[in-house]
Coordinates of C-alpha atoms in Angstrom, one line a residue:
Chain A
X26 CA 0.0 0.0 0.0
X27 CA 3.1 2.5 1.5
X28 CA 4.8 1.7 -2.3
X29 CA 1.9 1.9 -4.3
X30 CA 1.3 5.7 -2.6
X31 CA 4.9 5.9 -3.3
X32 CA 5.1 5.1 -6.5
X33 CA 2.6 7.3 -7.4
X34 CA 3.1 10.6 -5.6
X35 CA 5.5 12.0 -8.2
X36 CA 3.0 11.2 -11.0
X37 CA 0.0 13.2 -9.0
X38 CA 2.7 15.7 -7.2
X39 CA 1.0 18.4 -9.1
X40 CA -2.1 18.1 -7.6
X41 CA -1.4 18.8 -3.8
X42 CA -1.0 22.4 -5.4
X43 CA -4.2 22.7 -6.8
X44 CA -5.6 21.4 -3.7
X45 CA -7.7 23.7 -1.4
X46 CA -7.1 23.7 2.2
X47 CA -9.9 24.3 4.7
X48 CA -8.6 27.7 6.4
X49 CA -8.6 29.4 3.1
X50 CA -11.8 30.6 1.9
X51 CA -12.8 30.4 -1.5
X52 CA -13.8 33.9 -3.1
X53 CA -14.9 34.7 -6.7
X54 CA -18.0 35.0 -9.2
X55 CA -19.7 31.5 -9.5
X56 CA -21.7 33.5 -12.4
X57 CA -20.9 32.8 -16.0
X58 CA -20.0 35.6 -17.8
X59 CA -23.0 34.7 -20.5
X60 CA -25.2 34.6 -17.7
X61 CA -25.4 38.5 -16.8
X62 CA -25.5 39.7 -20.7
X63 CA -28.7 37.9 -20.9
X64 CA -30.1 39.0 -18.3
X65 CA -29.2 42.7 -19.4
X66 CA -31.2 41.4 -22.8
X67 CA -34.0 40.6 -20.8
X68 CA -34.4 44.2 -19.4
X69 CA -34.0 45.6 -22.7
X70 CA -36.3 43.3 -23.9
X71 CA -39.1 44.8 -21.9
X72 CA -38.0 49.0 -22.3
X73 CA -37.7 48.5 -26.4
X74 CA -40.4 49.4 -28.3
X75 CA -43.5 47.3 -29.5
X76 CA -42.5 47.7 -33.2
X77 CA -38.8 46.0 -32.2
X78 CA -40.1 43.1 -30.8
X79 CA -42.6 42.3 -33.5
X80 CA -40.2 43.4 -36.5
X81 CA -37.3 40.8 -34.7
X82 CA -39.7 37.7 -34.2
X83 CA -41.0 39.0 -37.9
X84 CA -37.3 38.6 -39.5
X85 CA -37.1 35.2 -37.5
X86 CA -40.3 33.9 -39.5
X87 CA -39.3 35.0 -42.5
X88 CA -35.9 33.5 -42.2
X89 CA -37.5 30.4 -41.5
X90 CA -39.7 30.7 -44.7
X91 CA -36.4 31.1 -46.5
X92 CA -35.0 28.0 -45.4
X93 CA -37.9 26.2 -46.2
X94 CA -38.4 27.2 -49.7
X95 CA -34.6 26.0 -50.4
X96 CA -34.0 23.4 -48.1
X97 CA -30.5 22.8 -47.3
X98 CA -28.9 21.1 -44.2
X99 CA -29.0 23.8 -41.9
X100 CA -30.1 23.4 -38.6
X101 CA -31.8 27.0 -38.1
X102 CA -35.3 25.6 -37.8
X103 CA -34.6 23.2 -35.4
X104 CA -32.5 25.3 -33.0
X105 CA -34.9 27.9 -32.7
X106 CA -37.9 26.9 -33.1
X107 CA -41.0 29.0 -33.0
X108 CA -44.8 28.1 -33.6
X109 CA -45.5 31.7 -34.6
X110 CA -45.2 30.9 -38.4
X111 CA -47.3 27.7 -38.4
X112 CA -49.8 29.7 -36.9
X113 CA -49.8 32.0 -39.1
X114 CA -49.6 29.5 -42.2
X115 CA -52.8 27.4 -40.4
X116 CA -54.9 30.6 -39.6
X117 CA -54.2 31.6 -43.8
X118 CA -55.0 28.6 -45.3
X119 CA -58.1 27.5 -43.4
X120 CA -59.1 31.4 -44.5
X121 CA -58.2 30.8 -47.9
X122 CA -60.2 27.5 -47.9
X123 CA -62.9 28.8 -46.7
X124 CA -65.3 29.5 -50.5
X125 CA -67.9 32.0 -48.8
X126 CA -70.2 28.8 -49.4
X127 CA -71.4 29.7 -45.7
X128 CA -75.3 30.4 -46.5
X129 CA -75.8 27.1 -48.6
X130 CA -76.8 24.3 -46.5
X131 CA -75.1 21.9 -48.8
X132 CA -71.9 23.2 -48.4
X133 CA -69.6 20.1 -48.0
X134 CA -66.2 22.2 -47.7
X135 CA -64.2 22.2 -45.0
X136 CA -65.2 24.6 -42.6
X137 CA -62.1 27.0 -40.5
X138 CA -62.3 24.6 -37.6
X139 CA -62.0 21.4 -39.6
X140 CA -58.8 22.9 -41.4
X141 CA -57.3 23.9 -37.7
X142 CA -57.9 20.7 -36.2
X143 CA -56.5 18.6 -39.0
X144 CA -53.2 20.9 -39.3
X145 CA -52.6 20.8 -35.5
X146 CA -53.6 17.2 -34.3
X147 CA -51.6 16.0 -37.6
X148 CA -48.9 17.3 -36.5
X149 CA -49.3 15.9 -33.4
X150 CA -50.1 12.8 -34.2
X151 CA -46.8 12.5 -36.4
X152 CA -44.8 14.3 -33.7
X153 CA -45.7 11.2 -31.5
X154 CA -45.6 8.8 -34.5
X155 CA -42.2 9.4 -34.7
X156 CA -40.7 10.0 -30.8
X157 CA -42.4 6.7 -30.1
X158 CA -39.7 5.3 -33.0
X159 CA -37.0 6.4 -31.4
X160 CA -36.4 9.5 -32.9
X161 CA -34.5 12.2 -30.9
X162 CA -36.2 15.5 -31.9
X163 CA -38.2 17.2 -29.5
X164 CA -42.0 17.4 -29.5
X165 CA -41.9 21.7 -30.3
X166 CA -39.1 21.0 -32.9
X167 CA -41.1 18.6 -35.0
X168 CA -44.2 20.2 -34.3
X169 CA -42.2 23.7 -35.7
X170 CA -41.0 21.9 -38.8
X171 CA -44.2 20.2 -39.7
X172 CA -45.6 23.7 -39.5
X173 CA -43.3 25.9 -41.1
X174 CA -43.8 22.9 -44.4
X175 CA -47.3 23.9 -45.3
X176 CA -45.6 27.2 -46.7
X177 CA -45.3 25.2 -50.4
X178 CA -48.5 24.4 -50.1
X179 CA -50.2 27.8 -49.0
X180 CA -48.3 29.7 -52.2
X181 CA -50.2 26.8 -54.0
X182 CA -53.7 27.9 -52.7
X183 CA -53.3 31.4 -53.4
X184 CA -52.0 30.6 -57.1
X185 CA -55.0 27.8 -57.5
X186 CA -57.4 31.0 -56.4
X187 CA -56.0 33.1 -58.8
X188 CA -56.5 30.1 -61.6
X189 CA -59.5 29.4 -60.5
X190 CA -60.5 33.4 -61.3
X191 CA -58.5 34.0 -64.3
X192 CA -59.2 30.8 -66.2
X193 CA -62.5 29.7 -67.2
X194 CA -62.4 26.3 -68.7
X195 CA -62.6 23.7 -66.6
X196 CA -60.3 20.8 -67.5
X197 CA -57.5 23.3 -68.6
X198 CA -57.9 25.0 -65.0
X199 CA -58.0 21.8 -63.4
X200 CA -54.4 20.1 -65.1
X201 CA -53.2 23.3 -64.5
X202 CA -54.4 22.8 -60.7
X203 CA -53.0 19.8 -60.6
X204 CA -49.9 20.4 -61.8
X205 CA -49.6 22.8 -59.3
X206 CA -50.7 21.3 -55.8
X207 CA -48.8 18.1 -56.9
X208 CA -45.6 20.4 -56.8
X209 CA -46.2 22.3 -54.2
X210 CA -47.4 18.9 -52.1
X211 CA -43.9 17.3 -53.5
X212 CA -41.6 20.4 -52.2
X213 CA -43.8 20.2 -48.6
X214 CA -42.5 16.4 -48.2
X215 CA -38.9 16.8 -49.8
X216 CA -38.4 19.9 -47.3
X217 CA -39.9 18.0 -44.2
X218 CA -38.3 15.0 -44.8
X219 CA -34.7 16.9 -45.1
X220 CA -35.2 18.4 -41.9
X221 CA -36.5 15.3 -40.0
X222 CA -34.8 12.5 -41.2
X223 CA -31.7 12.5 -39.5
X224 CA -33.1 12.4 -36.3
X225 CA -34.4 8.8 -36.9
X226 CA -32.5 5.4 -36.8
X227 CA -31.5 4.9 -40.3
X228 CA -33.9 0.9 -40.2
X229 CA -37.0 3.2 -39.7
X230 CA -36.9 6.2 -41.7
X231 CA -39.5 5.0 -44.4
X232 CA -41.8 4.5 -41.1
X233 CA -41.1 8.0 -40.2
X234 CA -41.8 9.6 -43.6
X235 CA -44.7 7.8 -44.7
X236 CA -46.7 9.6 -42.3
X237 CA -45.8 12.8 -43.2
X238 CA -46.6 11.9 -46.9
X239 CA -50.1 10.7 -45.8
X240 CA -50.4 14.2 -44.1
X241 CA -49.2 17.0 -47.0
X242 CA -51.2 14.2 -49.2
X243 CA -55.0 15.1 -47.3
X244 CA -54.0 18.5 -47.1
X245 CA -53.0 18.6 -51.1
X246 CA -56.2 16.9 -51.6
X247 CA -58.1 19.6 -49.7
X248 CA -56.4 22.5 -51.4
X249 CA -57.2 20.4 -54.7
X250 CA -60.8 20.4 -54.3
X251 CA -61.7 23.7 -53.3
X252 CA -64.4 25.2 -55.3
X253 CA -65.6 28.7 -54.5
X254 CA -69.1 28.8 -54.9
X255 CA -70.2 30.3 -58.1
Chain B
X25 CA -9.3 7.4 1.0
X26 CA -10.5 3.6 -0.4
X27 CA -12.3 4.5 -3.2
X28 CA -9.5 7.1 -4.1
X29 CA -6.7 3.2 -4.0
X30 CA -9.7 1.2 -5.5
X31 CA -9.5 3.6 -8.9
X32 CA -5.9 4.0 -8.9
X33 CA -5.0 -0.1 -8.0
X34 CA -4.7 -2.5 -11.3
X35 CA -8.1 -4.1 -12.1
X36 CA -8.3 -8.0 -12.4
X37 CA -10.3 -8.7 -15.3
X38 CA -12.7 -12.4 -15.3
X39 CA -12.2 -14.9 -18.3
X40 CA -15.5 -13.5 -19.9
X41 CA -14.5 -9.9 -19.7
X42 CA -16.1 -8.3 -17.4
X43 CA -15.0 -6.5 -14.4
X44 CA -14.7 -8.4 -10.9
X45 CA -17.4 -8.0 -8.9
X46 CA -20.0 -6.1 -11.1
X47 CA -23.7 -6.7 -11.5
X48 CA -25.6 -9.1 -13.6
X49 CA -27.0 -6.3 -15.8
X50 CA -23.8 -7.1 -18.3
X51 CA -24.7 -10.7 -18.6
X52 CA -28.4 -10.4 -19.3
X53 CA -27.7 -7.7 -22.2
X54 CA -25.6 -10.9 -23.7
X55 CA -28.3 -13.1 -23.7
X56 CA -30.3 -10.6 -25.3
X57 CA -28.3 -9.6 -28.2
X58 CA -27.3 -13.5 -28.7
X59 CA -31.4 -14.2 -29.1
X60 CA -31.9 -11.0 -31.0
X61 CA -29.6 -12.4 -33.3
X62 CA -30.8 -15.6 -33.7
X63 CA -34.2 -13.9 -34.6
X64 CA -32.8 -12.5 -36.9
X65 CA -30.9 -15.4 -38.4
X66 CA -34.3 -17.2 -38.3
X67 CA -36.2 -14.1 -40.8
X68 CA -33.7 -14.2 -43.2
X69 CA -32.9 -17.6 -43.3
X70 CA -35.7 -20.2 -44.7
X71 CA -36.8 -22.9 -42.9
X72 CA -37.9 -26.1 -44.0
X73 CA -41.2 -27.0 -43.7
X74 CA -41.8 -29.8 -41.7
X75 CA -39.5 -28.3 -38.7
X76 CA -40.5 -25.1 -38.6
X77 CA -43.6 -25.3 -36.1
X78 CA -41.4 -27.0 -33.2
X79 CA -38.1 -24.4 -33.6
X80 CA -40.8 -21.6 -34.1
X81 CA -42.4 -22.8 -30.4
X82 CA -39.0 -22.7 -28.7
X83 CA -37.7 -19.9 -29.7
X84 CA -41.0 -18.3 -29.0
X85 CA -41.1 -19.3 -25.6
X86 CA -37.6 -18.2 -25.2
X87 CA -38.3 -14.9 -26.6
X88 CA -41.2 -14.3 -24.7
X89 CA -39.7 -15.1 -21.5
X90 CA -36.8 -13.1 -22.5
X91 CA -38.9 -10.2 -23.1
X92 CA -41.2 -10.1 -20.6
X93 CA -38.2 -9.8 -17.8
X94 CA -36.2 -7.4 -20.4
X95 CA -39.0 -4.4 -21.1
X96 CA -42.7 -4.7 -19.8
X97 CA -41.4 -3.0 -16.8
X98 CA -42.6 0.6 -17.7
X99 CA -45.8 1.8 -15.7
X100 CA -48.4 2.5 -18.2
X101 CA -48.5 6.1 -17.7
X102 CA -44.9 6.6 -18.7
X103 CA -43.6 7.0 -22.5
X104 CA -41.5 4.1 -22.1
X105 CA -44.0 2.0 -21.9
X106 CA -45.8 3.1 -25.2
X107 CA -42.5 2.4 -26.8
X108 CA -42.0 -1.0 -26.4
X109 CA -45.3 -1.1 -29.1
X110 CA -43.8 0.3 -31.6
X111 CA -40.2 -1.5 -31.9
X112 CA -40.6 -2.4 -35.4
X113 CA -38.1 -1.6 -38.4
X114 CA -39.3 -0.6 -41.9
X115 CA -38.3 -4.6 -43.3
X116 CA -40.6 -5.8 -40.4
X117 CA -43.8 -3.9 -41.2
X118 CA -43.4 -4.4 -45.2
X119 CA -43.1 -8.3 -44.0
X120 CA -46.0 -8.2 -42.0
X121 CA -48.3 -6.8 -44.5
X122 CA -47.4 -9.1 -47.2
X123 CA -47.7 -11.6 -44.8
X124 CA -51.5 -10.5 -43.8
X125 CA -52.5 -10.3 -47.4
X126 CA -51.2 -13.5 -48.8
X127 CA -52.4 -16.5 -46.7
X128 CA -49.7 -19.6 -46.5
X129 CA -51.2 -23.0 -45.6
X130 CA -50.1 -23.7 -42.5
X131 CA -48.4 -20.7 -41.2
X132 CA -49.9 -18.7 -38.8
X133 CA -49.9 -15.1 -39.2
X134 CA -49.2 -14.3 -35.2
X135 CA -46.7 -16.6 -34.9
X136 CA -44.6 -16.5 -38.0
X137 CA -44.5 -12.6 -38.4
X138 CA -45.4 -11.1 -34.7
X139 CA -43.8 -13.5 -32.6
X140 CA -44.4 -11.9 -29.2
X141 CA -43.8 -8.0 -30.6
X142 CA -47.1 -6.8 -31.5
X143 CA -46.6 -3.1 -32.7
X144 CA -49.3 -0.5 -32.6
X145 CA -48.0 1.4 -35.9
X146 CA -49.3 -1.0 -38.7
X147 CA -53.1 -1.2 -36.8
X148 CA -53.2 2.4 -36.8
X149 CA -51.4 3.9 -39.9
X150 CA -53.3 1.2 -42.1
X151 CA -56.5 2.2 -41.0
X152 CA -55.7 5.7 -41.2
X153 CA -54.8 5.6 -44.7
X154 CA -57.8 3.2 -45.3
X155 CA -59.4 6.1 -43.7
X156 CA -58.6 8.5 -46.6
X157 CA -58.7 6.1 -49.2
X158 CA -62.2 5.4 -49.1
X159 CA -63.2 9.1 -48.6
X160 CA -61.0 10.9 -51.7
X161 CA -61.8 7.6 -53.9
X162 CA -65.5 7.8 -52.8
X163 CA -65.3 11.4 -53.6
X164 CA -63.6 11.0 -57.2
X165 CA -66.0 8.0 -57.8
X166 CA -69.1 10.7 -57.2
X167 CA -68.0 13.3 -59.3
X168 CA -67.2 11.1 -62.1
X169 CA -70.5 9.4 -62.0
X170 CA -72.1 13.2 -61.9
X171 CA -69.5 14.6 -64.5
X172 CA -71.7 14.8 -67.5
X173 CA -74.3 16.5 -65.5
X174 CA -75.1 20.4 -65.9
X175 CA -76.9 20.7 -62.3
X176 CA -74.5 18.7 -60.3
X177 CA -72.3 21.1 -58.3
X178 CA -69.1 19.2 -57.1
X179 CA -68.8 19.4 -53.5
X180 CA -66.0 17.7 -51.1
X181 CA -67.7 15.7 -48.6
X182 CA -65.5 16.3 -45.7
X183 CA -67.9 14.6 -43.4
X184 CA -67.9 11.4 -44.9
X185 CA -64.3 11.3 -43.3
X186 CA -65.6 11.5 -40.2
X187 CA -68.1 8.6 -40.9
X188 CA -65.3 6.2 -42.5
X189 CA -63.0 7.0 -39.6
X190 CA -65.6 6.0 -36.5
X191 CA -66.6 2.7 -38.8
X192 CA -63.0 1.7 -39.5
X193 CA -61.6 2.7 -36.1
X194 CA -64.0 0.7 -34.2
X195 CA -63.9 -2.2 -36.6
X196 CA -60.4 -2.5 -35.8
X197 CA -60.2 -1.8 -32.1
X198 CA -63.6 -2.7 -30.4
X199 CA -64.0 -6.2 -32.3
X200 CA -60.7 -7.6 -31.4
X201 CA -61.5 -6.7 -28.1
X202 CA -64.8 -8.4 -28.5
X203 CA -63.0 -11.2 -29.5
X204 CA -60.6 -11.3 -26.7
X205 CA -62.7 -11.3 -24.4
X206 CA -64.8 -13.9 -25.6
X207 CA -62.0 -16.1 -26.3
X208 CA -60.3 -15.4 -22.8
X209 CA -64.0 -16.6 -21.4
X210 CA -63.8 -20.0 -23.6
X211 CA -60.1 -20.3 -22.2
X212 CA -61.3 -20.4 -18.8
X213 CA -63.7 -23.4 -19.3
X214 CA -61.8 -25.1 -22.1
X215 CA -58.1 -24.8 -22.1
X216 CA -57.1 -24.0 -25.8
X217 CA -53.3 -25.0 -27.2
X218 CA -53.2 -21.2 -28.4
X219 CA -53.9 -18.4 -26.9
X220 CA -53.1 -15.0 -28.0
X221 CA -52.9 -11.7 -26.4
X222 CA -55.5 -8.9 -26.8
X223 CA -52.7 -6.6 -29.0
X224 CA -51.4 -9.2 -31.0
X225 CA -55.1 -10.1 -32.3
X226 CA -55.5 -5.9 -32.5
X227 CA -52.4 -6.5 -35.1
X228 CA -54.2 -9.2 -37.1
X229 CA -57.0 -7.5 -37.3
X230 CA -55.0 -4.1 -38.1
X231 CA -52.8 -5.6 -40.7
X232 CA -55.3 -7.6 -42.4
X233 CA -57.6 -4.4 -43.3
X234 CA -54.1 -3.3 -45.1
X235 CA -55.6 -5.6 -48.4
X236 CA -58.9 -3.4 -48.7
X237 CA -56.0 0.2 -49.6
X238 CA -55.8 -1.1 -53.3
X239 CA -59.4 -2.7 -53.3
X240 CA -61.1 1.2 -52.3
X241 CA -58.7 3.0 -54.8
X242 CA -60.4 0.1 -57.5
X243 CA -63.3 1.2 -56.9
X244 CA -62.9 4.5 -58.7
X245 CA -63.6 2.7 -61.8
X246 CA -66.9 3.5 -62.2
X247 CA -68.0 -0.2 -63.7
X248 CA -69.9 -2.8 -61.2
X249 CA -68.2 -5.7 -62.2
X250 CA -64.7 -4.3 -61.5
X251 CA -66.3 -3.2 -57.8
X252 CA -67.5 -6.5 -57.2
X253 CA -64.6 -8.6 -58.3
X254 CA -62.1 -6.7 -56.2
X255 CA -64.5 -6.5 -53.1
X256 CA -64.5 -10.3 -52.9
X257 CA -60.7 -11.0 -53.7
X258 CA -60.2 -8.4 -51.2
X259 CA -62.5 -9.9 -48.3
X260 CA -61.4 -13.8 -49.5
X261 CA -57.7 -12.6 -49.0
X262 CA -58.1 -11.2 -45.6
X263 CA -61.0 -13.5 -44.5
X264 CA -58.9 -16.3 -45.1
X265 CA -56.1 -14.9 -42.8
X266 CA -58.2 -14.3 -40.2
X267 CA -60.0 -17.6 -40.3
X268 CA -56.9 -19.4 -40.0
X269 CA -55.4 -17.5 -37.6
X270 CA -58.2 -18.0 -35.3
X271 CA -58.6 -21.1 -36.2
X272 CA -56.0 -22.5 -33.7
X273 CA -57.0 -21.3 -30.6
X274 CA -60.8 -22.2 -30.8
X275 CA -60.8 -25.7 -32.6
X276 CA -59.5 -27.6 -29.2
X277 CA -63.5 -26.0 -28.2
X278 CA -67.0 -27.4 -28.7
X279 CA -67.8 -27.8 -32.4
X280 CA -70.8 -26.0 -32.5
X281 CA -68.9 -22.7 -30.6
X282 CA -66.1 -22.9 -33.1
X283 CA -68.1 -22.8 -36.2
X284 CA -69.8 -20.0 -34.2
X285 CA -67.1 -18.0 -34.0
X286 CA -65.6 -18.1 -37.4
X287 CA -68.7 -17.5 -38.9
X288 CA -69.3 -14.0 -36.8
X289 CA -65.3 -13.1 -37.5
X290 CA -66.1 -13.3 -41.4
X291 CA -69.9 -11.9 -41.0
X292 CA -68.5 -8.7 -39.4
X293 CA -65.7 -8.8 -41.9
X294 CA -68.0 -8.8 -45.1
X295 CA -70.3 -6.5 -43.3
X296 CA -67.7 -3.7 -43.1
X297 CA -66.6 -4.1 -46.8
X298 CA -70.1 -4.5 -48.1
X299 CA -70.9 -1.3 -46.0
X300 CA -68.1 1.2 -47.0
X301 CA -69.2 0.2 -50.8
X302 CA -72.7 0.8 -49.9
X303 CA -72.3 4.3 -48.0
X304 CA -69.5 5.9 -50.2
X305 CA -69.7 4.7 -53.5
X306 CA -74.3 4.6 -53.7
X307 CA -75.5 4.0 -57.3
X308 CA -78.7 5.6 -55.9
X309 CA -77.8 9.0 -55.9
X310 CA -77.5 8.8 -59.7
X311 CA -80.9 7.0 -60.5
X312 CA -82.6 9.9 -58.4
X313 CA -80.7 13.0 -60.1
X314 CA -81.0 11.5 -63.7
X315 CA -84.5 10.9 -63.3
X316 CA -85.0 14.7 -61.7
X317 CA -83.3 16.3 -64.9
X318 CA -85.0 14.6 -67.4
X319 CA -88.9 15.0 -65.5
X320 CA -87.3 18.8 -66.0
X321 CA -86.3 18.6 -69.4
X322 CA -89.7 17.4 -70.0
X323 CA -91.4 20.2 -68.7
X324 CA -89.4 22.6 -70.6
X325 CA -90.0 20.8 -73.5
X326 CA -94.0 20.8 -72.5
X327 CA -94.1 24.6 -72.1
X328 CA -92.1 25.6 -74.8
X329 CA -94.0 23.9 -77.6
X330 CA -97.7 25.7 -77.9

């Protein structure tokens, strides 16, 4: 035991240096130096103006938007995530898919609330779909990304309401409909997929995805069908 | 001071490679990786036919006992506990849907494909997409029917999504555990060779529904025949999975109880198909509107000529 303790002391001589004995008290700032600038932030977070805040979380949206409609590997959506933009995605497309059909009794769209609940509880649904195989993105994160992809598919709306104005044969507008929802529906997936996708175990990816396919697929399908009421 | 000699002193090392004197939790993780890879030996290696059933049973009950101590230790209301239902891979789910749709003489579905891991995904995806299917084809099937027509406005029927999902949904969860029940009675008076749990029969019913996806998007087609063909290769197919996976664990019962059963298992099952076709895809509607435009086109005709 005596050698072993030996042996070692000029190997761990260093650290009776660093050691702290008992009679001297230990002074300093435990605080990390990051720690105090934020909190500075969060005072001037609360004196700035009302147009600050809303033009910074503004910018944040639509740098999120930008990321979406060229997807690259970049982690900004998932780091900070926001629900802001889904929100405001959700609130414009049930709006948009609403055909002012409200007096007939027969109307068979799909009223605001049907359009809400379907965007948020598919979302959630997938959100759990894919955290109960495996996957190591956090509920908000997916729930942000899965969001921020209906952008494709809103653009597509408004353009299918302008067809749907400007041209007046039927088939023709219809391809042309087609053409476009089935794009915008493919970019939705390809973009989703990009950003979720590596947070799966590479044996269940497919199982991961399909969901989200089914999902952009009903909404397409939706945005397909509308018919304003003549 | 001991701990500080215990981390510094030379560790002796066992023959199997583990440290002196730690738990069992390394040799139990062994075992399970050494079984996990003899399952997977056993799905991508075939079998021959006449063995299979006894090496199938033992390395079920090996497997099962090797589970049950490994995860079902999760209270319920943790997220842990939900997880253990859905430890499938892609290659497993793609198996077990072939496996539901295609019936093999003398393999049975549970216990070639879900051998003791019934997952929750396939039952619910499958119906949700069968969901869907039947609504958007039932909805392309009506406005092709009505195309021709001048008077027929084309309208969505978004709550006819709502109806398929309540039928489906309940088929799928409600009737197995009908059936569970039922059979867990029977068990208690006559002791059956088989018996399965209530989420592995959720899983048969779950995947066999997965045959009716390309049967509703056939259905577009607007001619009868067509309909009717792929209805009954569709409910043959699954019927035929279902009978013989059932058949099993009630045939050790009274004769009279088995026929019983089977014959309420397909009833139900034709009643559902037969159902959808009759609520989504009506030739009815059509008789009444063609009718309607041409008493109309009649009375046009009446008051225009003097």
């Amino acid at each position: 035991m005596a050698e072993v303790d030996e042996a070692n002391k000029p190997l761990f001589a260093g650290l009776s240096d660093v050691s702290i004995s008992e009679d001297i008290p230990v002074e300093g700032d435990i605080a990390v130096p990051m720690a105090s600038s934020s909190g500075d932030d969060e005072f001037s977070t609360l004196d700035e103006p009302v147009k600050d805040t809303i033009l910074r979380d503004l910018k944040a949206v639509g740098n999120k938007f930008v990321h979406v409609m060229y997807p690259k590997k970049s982690s900004a959506l998932l780091r900070d995530w926001d629900l802001w933009g889904p929100l405001l995605l959700c609130v414009t497309l049930a709006l948009l898919l609403q055909g002012g059909s409200a007096d007939s009794k027969e109307d068979g769209g799909p009223q605001f609330a049907e359009v809400f609940v379907i965007i948020w509880f598919g979302s959630v649904i997938i959100t759990l779909n894919s955290k109960l195989l495996g996957g190591t993105i956090s509920f908000f994160q997916s729930l942000c990304v899965l969001g921020y992809c209906i952008l494709p598919l809103t653009v597509a709306m408004l353009v299918c309401r302008l067809v749907l104005l400007l041209l007046n044969a039927a088939t023709a507008s219809f391809i042309v409909r087609l053409v476009i929802v089935t794009a915008s529906f493919g970019w939705s997936t390809f973009a989703s997929t990009a950003f979720l996708a590596d947070s799966q175990p590479t044996n269940r990816k497919a199982l991961v995805v399909y969901p989200v396919f089914l999902f952009y697929f009903v909404i397409g399908w939706m945005i397909l069908t509308f018919s304003p009421s003549s | 001071m001991a701990n500080n000699d215990f981390l510094l002193q030379f560790q002796e090392f066992d023959e199997d490679g583990t440290l002196s004197g730690n738990t069992k939790d390394s040799t139990s993780v062994d075992m399970d990786d050494m079984v996990k890879s003899q399952k997977q030996n056993k799905t991508t290696g075939p079998t021959p036919f006449g063995v299979e059933n006894d090496e199938l049973d033992t390395d079920d009950d090996k497997a099962e006992l090797l589970s049950n101590g490994k995860s079902k230790n999760a209270p319920f209301w943790t997220f842990e506990y939900y997880q253990m239902f859905f430890d499938v891979d892609t290659q497993e789910v793609k198996e077990r849907i072939f496996g539901s749709v295609l019936p093999w003489r003398g393999k049975n579905f549970v216990r070639l494909h879900i051998r003791s891991n019934p997952d929750l995904y396939g039952p619910f995806w499958i119906c949700a997409t069968l969901v869907f299917a039947i609504a958007i084809s039932g909805n392309i099937s009506t406005f092709l029917k009505h195309h021709g027509n001048p008077q027929y406005k084309y309208v969505p029927e978004f709550r006819k999504v709502t109806m398929a999902a309540t039928a489906i949904y309940t088929y799928a969860w409600l009737v197995p555990l009908a059936l569970w029940g039922f059979l867990t009675w029977r068990n208690s008076k006559v002791v059956n060779s088989v018996t399965y749990s209530f989420l592995e029969i959720v899983c048969v019913y779950g995947y066999s529904l997965s045959i009716y996806i390309p049967a509703v998007v056939l259905w577009i087609i607007p001619n009868e025949g067509v309909r009717w063909f792929s209805i009954v290769a569709a409910l043959c197919l699954s019927g035929s999975v279902l009978v013989m996976t059932f058949w099993p664990a009630i045939r050790d019962d009274h004769r009279r109880v088995a026929i019983a059963i089977i014959v309420t298992i397909v009833a139900l099952h034709v009643l559902l198909a037969v159902g959808c076709k009759a609520y989504f895809f009506s030739t009815r509607e059509y008789d009444n509107t063609s009718i309607m435009g041409q008493k109309e086109d009649i009375k046009t005709v009446a008051t225009k000529t003097p």
